[in-house]
mmCIF file of C-alpha atoms (C1' of nucleotides) in Angstrom:
data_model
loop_
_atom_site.group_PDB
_atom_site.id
_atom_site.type_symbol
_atom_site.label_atom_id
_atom_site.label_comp_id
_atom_site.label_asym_id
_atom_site.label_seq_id
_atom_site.Cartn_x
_atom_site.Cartn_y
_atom_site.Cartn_z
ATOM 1 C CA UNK A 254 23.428 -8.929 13.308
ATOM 2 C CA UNK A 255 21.791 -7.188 15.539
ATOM 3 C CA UNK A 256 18.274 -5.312 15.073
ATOM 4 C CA UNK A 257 19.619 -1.707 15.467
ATOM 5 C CA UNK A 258 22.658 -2.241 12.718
ATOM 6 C CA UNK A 259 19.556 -3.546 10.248
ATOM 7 C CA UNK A 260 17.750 -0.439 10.701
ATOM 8 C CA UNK A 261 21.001 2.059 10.878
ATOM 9 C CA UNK A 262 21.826 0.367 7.544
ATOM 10 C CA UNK A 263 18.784 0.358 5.733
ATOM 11 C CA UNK A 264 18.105 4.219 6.955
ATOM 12 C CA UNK A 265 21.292 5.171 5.559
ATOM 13 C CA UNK A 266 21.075 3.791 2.069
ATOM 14 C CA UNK A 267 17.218 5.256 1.579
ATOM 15 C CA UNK A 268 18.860 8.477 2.544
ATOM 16 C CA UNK A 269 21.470 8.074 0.163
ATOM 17 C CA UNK A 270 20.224 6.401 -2.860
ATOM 18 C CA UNK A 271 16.400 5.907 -1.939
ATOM 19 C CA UNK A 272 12.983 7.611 -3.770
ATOM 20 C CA UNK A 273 12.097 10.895 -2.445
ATOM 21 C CA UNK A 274 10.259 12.582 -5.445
ATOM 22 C CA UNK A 275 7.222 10.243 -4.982
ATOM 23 C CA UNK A 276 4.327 12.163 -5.663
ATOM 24 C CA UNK A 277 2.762 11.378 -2.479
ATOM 25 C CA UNK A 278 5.999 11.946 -0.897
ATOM 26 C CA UNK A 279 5.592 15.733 -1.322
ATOM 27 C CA UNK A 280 3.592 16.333 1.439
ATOM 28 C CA UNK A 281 2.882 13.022 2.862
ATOM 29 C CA UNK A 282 0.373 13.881 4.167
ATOM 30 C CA UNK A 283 -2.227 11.137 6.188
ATOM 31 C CA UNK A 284 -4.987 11.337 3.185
ATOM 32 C CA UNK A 285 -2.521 11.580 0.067
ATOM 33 C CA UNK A 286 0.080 8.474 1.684
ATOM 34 C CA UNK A 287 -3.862 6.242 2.555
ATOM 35 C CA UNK A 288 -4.681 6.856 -1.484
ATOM 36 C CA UNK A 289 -1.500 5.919 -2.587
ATOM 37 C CA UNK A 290 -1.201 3.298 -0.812
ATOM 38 C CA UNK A 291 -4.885 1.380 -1.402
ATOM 39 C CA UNK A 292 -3.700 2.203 -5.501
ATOM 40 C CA UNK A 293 -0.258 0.727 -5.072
ATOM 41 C CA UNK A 294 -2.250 -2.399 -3.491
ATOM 42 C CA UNK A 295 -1.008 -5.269 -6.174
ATOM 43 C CA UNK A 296 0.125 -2.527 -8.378
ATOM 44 C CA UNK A 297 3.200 -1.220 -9.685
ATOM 45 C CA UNK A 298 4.883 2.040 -8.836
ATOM 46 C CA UNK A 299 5.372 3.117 -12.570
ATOM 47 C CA UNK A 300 1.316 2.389 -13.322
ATOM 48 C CA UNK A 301 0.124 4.135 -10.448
ATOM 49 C CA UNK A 302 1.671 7.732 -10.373
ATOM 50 C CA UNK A 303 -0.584 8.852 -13.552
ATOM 51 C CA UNK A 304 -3.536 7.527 -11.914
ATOM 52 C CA UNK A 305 -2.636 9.235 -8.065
ATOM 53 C CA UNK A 306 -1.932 12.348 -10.103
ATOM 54 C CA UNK A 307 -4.848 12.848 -11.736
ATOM 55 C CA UNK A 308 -7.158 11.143 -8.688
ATOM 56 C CA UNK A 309 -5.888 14.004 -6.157
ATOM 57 C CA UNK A 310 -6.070 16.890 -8.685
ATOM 58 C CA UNK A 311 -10.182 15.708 -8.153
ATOM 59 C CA UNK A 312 -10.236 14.703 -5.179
ATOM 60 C CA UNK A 313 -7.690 17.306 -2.991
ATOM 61 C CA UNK A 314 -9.349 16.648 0.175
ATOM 62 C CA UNK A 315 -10.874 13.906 1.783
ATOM 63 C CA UNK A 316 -13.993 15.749 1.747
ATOM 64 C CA UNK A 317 -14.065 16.258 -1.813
ATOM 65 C CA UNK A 318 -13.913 12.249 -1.840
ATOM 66 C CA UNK A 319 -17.155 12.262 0.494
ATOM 67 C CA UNK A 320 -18.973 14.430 -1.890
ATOM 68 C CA UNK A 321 -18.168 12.773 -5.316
ATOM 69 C CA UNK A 322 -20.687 10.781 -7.144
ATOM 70 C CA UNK A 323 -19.245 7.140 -7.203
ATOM 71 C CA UNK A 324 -19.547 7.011 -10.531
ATOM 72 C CA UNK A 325 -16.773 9.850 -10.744
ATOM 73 C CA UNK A 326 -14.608 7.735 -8.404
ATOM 74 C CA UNK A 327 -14.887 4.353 -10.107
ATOM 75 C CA UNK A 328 -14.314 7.043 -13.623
ATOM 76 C CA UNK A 329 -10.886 8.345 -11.811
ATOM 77 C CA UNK A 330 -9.942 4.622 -11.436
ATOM 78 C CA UNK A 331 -11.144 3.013 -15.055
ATOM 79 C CA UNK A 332 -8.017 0.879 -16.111
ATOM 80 C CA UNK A 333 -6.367 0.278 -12.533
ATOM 81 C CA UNK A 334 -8.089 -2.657 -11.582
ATOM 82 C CA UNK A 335 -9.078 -4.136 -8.407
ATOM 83 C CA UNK A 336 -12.299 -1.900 -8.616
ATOM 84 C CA UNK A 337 -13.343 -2.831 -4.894
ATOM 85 C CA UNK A 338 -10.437 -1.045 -3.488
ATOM 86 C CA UNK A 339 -11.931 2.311 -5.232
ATOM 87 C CA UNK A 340 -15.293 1.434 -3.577
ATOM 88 C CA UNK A 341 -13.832 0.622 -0.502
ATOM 89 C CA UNK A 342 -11.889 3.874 -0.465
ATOM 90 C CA UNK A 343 -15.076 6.116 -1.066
ATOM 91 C CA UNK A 344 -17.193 4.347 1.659
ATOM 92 C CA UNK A 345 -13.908 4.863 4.282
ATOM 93 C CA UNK A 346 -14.015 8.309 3.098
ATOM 94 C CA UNK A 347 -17.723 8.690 4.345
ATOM 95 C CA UNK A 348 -16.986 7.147 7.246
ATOM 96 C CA UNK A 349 -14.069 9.320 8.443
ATOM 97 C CA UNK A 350 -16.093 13.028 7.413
ATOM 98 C CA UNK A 351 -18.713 11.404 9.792
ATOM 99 C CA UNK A 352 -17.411 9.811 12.756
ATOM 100 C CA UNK A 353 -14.047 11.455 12.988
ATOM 101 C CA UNK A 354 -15.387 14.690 11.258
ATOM 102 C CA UNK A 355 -12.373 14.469 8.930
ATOM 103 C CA UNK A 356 -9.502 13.390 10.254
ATOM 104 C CA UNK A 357 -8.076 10.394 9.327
ATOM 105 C CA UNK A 358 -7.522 8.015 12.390
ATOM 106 C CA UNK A 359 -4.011 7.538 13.872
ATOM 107 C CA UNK A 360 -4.105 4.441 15.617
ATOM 108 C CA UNK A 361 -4.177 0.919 14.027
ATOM 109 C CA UNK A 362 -7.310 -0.245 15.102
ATOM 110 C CA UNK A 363 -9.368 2.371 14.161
ATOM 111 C CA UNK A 364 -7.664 2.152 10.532
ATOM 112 C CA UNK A 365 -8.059 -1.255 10.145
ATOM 113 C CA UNK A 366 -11.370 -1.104 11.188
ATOM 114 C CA UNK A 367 -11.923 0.995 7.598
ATOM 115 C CA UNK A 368 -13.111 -0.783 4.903
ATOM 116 C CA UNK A 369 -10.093 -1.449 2.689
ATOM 117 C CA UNK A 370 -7.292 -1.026 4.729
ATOM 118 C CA UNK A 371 -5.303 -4.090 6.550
ATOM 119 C CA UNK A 372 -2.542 -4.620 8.869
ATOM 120 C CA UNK A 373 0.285 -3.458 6.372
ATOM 121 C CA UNK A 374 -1.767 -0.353 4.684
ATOM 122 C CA UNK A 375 -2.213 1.345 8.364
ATOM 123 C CA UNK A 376 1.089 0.664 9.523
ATOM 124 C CA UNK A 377 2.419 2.349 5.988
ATOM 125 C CA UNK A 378 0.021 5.262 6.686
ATOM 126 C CA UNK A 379 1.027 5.634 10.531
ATOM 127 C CA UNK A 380 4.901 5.526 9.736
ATOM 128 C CA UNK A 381 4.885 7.430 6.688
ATOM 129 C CA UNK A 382 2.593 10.350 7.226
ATOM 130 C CA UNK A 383 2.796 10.357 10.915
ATOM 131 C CA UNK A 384 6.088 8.671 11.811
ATOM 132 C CA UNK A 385 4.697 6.181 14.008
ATOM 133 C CA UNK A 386 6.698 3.337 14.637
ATOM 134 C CA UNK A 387 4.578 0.603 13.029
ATOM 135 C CA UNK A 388 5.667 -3.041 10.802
ATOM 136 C CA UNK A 389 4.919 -2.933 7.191
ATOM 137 C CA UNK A 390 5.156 -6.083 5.193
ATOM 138 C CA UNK A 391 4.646 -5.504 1.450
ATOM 139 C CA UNK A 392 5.828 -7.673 -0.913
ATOM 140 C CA UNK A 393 9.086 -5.916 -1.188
ATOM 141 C CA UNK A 394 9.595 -6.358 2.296
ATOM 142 C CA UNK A 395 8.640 -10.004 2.026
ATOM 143 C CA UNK A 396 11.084 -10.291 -0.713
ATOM 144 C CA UNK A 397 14.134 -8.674 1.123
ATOM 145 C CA UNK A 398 13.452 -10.617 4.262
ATOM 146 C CA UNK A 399 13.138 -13.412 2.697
ATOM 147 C CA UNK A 400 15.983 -13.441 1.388
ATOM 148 C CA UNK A 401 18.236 -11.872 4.290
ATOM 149 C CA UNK A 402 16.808 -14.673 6.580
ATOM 150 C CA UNK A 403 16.684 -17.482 4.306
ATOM 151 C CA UNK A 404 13.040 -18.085 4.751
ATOM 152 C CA UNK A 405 11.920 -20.777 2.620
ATOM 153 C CA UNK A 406 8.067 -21.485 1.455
ATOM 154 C CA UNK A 407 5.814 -19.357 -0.409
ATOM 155 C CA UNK A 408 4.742 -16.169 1.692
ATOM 156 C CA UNK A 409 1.338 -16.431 0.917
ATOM 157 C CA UNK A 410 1.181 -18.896 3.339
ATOM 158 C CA UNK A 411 -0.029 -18.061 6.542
ATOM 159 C CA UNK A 412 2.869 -19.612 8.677
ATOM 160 C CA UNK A 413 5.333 -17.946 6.474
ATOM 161 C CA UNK A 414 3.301 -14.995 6.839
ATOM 162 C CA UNK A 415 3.700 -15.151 10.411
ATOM 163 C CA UNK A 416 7.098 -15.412 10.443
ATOM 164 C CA UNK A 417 7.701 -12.770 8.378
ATOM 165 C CA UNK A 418 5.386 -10.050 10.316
ATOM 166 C CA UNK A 419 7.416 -11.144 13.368
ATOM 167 C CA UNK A 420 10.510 -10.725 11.836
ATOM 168 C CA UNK A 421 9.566 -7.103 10.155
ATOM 169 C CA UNK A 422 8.484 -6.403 14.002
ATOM 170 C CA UNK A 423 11.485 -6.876 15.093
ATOM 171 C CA UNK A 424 13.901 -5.505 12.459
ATOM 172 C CA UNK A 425 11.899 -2.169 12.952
ATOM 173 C CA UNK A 426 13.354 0.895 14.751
ATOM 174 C CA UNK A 427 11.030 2.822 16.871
ATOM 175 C CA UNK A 428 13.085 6.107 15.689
ATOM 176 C CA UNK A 429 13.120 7.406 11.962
ATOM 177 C CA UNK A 430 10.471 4.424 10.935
ATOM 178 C CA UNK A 431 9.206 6.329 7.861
ATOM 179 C CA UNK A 432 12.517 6.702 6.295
ATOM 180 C CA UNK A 433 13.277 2.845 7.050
ATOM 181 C CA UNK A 434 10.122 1.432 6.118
ATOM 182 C CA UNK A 435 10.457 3.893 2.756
ATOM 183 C CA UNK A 436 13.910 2.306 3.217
ATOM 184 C CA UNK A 437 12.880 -1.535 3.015
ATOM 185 C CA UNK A 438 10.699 -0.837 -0.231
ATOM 186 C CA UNK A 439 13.188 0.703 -1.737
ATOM 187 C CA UNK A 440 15.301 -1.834 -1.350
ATOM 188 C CA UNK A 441 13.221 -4.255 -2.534
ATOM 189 C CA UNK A 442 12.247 -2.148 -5.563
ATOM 190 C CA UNK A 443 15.442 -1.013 -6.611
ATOM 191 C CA UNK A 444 17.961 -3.364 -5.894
ATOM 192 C CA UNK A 445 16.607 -6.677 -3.891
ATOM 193 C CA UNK A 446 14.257 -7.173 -7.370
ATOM 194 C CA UNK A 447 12.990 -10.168 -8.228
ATOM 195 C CA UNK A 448 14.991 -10.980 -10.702
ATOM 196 C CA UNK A 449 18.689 -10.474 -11.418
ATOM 197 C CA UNK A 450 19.133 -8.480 -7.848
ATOM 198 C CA UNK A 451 21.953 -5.936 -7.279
ATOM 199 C CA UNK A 452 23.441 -7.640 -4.736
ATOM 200 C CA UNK A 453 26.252 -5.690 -5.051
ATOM 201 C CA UNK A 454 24.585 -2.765 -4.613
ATOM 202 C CA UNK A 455 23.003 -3.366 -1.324
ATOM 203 C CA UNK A 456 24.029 -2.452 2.086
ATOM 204 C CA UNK A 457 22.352 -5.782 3.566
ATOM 205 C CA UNK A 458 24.226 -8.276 1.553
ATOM 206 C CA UNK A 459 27.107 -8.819 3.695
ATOM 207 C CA UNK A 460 24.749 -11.043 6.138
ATOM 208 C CA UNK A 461 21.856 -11.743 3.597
ATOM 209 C CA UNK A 462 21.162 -15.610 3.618
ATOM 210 C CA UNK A 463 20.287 -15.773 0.121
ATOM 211 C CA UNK A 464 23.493 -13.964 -1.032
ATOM 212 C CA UNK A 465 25.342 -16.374 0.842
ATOM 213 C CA UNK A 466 23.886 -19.233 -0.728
ATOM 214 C CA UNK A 467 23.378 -17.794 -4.223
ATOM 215 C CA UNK A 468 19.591 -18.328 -3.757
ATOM 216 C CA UNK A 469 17.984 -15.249 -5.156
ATOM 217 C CA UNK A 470 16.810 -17.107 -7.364
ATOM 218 C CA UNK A 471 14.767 -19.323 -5.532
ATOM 219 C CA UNK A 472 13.886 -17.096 -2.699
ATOM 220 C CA UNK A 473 10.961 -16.468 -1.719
ATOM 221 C CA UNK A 474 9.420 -19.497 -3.577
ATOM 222 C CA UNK A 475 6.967 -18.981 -5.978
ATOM 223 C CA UNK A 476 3.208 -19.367 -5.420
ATOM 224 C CA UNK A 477 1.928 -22.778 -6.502
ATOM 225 C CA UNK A 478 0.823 -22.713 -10.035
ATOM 226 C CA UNK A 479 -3.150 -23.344 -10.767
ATOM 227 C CA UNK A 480 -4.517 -23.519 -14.642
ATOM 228 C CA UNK A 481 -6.992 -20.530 -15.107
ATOM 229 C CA UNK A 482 -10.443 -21.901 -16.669
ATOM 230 C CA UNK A 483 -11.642 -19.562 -19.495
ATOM 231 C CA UNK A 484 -15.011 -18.202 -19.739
ATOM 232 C CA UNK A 485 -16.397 -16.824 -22.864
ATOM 233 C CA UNK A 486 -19.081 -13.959 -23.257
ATOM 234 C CA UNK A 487 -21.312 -12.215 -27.329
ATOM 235 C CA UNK A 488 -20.967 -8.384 -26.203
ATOM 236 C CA UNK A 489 -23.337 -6.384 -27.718
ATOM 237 C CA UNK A 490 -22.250 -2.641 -28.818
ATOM 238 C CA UNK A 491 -25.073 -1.087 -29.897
ATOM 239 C CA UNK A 492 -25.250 2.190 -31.062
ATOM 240 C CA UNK A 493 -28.172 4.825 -31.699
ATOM 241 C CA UNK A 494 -27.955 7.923 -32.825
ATOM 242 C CA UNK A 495 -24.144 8.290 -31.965
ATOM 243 C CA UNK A 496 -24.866 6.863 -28.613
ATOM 244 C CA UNK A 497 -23.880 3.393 -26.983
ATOM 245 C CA UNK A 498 -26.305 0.917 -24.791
ATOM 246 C CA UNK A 499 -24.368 -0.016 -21.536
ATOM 247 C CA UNK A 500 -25.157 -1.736 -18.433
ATOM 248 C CA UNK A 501 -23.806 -1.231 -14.918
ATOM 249 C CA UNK A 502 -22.355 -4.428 -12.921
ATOM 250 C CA UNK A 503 -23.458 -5.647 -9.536
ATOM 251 C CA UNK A 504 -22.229 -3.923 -6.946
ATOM 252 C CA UNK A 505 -19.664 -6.934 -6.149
ATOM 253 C CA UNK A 506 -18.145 -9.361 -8.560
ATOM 254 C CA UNK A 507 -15.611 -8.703 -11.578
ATOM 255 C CA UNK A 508 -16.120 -5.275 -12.518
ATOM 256 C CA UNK A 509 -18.604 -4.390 -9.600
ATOM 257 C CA UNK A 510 -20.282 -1.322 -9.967
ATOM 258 C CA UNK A 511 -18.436 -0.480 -13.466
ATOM 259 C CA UNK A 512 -20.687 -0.077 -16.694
ATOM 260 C CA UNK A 513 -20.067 -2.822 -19.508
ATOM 261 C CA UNK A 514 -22.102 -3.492 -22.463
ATOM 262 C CA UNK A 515 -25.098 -6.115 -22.700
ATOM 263 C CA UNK A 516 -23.572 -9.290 -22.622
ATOM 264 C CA UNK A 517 -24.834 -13.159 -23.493
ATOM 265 C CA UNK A 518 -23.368 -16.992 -23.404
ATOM 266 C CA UNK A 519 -23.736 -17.256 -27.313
ATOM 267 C CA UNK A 520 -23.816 -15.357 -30.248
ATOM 268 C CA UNK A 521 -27.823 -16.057 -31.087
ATOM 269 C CA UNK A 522 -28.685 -15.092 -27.489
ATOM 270 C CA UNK A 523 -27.426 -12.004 -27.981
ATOM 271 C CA UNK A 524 -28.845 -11.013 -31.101
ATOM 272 C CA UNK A 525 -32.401 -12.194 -30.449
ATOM 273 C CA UNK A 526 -31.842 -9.738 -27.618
ATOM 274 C CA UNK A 527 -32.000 -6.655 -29.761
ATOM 275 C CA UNK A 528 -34.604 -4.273 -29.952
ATOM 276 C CA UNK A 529 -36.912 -4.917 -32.841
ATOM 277 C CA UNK A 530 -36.130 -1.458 -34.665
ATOM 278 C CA UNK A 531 -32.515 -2.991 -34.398
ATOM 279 C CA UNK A 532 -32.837 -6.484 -36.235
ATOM 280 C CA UNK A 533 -33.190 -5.433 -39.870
ATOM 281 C CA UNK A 534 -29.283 -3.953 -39.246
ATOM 282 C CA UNK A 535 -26.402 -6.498 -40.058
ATOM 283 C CA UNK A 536 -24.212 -6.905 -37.252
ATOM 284 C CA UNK A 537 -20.607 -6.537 -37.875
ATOM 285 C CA UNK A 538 -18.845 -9.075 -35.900
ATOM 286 C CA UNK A 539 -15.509 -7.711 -34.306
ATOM 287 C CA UNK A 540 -11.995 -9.413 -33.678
ATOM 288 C CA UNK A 541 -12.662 -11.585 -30.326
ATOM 289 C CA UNK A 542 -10.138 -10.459 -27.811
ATOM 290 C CA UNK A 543 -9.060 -12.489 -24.510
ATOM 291 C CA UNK A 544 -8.794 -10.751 -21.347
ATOM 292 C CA UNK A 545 -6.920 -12.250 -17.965
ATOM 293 C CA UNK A 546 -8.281 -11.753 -14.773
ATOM 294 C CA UNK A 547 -6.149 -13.453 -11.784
ATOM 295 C CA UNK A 548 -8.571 -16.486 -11.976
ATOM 296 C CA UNK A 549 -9.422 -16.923 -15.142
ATOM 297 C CA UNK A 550 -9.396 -16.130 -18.888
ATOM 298 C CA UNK A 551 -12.245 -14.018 -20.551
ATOM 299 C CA UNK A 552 -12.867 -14.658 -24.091
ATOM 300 C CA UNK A 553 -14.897 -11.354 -25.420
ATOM 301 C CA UNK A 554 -16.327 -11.758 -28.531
ATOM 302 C CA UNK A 555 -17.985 -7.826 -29.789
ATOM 303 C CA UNK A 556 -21.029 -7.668 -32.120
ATOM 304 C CA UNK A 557 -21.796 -4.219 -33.066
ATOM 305 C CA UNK A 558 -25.200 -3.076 -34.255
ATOM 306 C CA UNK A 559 -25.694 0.732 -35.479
ATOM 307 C CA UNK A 560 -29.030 1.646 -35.891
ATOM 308 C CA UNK A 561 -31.272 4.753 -35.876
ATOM 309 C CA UNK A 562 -34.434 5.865 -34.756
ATOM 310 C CA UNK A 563 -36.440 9.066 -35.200
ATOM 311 C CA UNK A 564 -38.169 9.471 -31.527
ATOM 312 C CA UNK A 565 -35.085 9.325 -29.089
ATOM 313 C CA UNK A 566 -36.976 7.663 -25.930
ATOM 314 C CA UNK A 567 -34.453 7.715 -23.900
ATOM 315 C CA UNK A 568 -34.867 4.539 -21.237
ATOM 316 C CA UNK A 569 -32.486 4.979 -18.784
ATOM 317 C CA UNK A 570 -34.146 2.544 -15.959
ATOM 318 C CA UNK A 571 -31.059 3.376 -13.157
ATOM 319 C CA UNK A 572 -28.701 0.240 -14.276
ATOM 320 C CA UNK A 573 -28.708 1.196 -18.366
ATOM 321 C CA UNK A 574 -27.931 3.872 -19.782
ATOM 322 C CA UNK A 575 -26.901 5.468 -23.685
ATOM 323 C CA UNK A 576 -22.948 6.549 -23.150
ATOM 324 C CA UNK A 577 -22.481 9.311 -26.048
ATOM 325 C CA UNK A 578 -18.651 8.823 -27.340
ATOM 326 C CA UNK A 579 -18.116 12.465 -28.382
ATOM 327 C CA UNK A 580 -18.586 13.393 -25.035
ATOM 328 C CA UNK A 581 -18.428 10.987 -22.848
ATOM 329 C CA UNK A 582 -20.017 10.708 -19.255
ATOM 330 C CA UNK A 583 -17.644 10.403 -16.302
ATOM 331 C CA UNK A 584 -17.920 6.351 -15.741
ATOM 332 C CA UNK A 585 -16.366 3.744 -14.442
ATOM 333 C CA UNK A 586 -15.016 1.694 -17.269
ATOM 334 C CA UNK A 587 -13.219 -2.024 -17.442
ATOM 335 C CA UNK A 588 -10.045 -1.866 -19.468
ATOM 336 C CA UNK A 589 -11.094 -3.907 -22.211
ATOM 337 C CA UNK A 590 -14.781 -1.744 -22.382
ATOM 338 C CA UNK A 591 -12.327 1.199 -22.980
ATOM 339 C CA UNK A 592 -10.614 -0.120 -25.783
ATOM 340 C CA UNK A 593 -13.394 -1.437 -27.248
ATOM 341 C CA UNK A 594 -15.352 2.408 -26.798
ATOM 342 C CA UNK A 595 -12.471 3.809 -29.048
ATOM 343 C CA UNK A 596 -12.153 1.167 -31.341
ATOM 344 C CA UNK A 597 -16.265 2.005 -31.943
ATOM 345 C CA UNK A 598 -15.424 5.201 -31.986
ATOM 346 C CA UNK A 599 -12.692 4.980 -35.014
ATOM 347 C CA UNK A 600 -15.157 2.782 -37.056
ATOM 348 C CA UNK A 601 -18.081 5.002 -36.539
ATOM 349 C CA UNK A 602 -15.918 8.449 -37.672
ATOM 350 C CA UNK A 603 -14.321 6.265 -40.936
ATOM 351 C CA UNK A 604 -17.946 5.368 -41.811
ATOM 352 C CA UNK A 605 -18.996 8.858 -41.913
ATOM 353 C "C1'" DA B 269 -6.733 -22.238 4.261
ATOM 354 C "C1'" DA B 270 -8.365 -21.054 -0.120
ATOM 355 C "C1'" DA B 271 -10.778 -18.229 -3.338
ATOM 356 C "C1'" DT B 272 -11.851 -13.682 -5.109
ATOM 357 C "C1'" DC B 273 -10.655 -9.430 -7.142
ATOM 358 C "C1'" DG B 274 -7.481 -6.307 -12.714
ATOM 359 C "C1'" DG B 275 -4.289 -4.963 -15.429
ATOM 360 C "C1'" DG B 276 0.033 -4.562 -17.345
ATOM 361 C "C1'" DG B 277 5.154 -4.800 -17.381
ATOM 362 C "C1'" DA B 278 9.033 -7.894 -17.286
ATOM 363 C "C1'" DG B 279 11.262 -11.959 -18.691
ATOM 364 C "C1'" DC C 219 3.284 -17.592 -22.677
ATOM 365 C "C1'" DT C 220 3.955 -17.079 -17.042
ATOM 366 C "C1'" DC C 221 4.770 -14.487 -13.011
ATOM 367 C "C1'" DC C 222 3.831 -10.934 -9.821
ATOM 368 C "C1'" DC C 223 3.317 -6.242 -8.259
ATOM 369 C "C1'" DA C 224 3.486 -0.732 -1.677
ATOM 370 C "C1'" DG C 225 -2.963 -6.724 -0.215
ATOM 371 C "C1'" DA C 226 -7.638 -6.958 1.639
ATOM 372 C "C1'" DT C 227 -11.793 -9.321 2.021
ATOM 373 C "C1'" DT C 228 -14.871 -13.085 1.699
ATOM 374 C "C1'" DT C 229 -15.891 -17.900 1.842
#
DNA sequence: AAATCGGGGAG
DNA sequence: CTCCCAGATTT
């Protein structure tokens, strides 16, 4: 089949049965498409949209970006994950109010020069806000071409990879390439899923390889399996006068830049860490919990500590601070350090 | 080429 | 439990 009848099909579905009431669909505009698309990075449609809501009722403009605290930023994306693509966002956002007073750039190479943003993130920003004609390759679009073609090995692989950017450059059109590149993830959202496809459904199966074949199931091949190694961490919650002791992350690493509380290899580590005033108070020792990153397992095991003291000297050296739960400071917070914030919270207001 | 970087929904 | 999602960056 020829290139053009790919496109004409794909275009007509999305027009027919594709999304359109994307929130950053309505105006895709170049700044609200570039934050969507660094959140949907590795993330699902369904977990983002609360998050983009919320992140552009801040953050409007670009410039109101550029002005926020980063703190504020890494609050506004506590729970999403991935915590470097928020950092990376707010430094690209300096970097455009200053060299291109504002305007987001609208050529490839400038964008991908950005901190954050690769091959596939600028082309989805060109085509979608701007209608350039530029290749995406998400992993919808790996899936569906993939499976049209018949491609076999796993597409994290860089020859794959290859083969599937050239393919995606030349399936598409230079005309209408926002509605078929919305088209292709569409497709691969909605009906070209990764399991139990509606092949049925789609306007590509009459020539899809995989169809043919009955090989949905096996295309594209999964990534190679790898056991995750588990790490294990003694948290320490401790809380004065309503207030919590936290601790803010290097800048890179897990949880870079976020604010997590003290934490030790073993149990008596951590409590010969407290503060003298602190020792005479039993700990209560909290339900361990495990927490999966992509490479490994955390095991988290909470000790809290509630203490009080008359003079509040507050020592705040720049990477510690006392987080008050009633009203809490706009943070950036892990998932887990979340949960564990409200669980404190419900123990401290039974307790009283 | 391989490792790093989250969290949660689906199966 | 495993797998993977609108990937990019570092090693």
């Amino acid at each position: 089949m020829i290139a053009d009848d790919f496109a004409r099909r794909v275009l007509r579905w999305q027009a027919d049965k594709g999304r359109h009431d994307l929130p950053w669909q309505n105006p895709p505009s170049a700044y609200r498409v570039w934050v969507s698309e660094i959140m949907l990075q590795q993330t699902r449609v369904a977990t983002v949209i609360p998050y983009f809501q919320r992140f552009i009722q801040r953050f409007a403009e670009i410039q109101d970006l550029y002005h926020a605290e980063r703190d504020e930023v890494l609050h506004h994306w506590s729970g999403l994950g991935y915590y470097a693509r928020a950092r990376n966002l707010h430094r690209a956002a300096a970097q455009i109010c200053q060299q291109y007073s504002g305007q987001i750039p609208a050529d490839m190479g400038s964008l991908q020069a950005l901190p954050g943003i690769g091959r596939s993130t600028a082309a989805a920003i060109l085509s979608l806000s701007g209608g350039q004609s530029q290749p995406i390759l998400d992993g919808n679009v790996k899936r569906v071409l993939c499976r049209h073609a018949g491609i076999k090995g796993w597409p994290g692989k860089s020859a794959v990879l290859k083969q599937l950017w050239q393919l995606s450059e030349q399936l598409t059109p230079l005309q209408n390439t926002a509605g078929y590149n919305q088209g292709m993830m569409d497709l691969g959202a909605m009906i070209c899923t990764r399991s139990r496809p509606a092949c049925d459904q789609c306007p590509l199966a009459a020539e899809c390889v995989a169809n043919h074949l009955g090989q949905q199931q096996q295309l594209p091949e999964s990534k190679p399996k790898s056991n995750k190694p588990s790490r294990q961490e003694w948290v320490l919650i401790t809380v004065k006068n309503g207030q919590v002791l936290l601790k803010q992350r290097p800048p890179s690493g897990v949880w870079g830049g976020l604010w997590h509380f003290p934490a030790y290899s073993s149990e008596p580590e951590a409590l010969a860490s407290l503060p003298d005033q602190a020792k005479q108070s039993k700990a209560m020792v909290l339900p361990s919990r495990r927490h999966s990153f992509s490479h490994f397992h955390l095991h988290i095991h909470p000790l809290l500590v509630e203490y009080n003291e008359k003079t509040n000297a507050c020592m705040e050296d720049g990477c510690s601070l006392w987080y008050n739960i009633e009203q809490p400071q706009k943070l950036g917070l892990a998932a887990p350090v979340s949960r564990l914030l409200q669980e404190v919270q419900q123990i401290l207001e039974t307790n009283t």
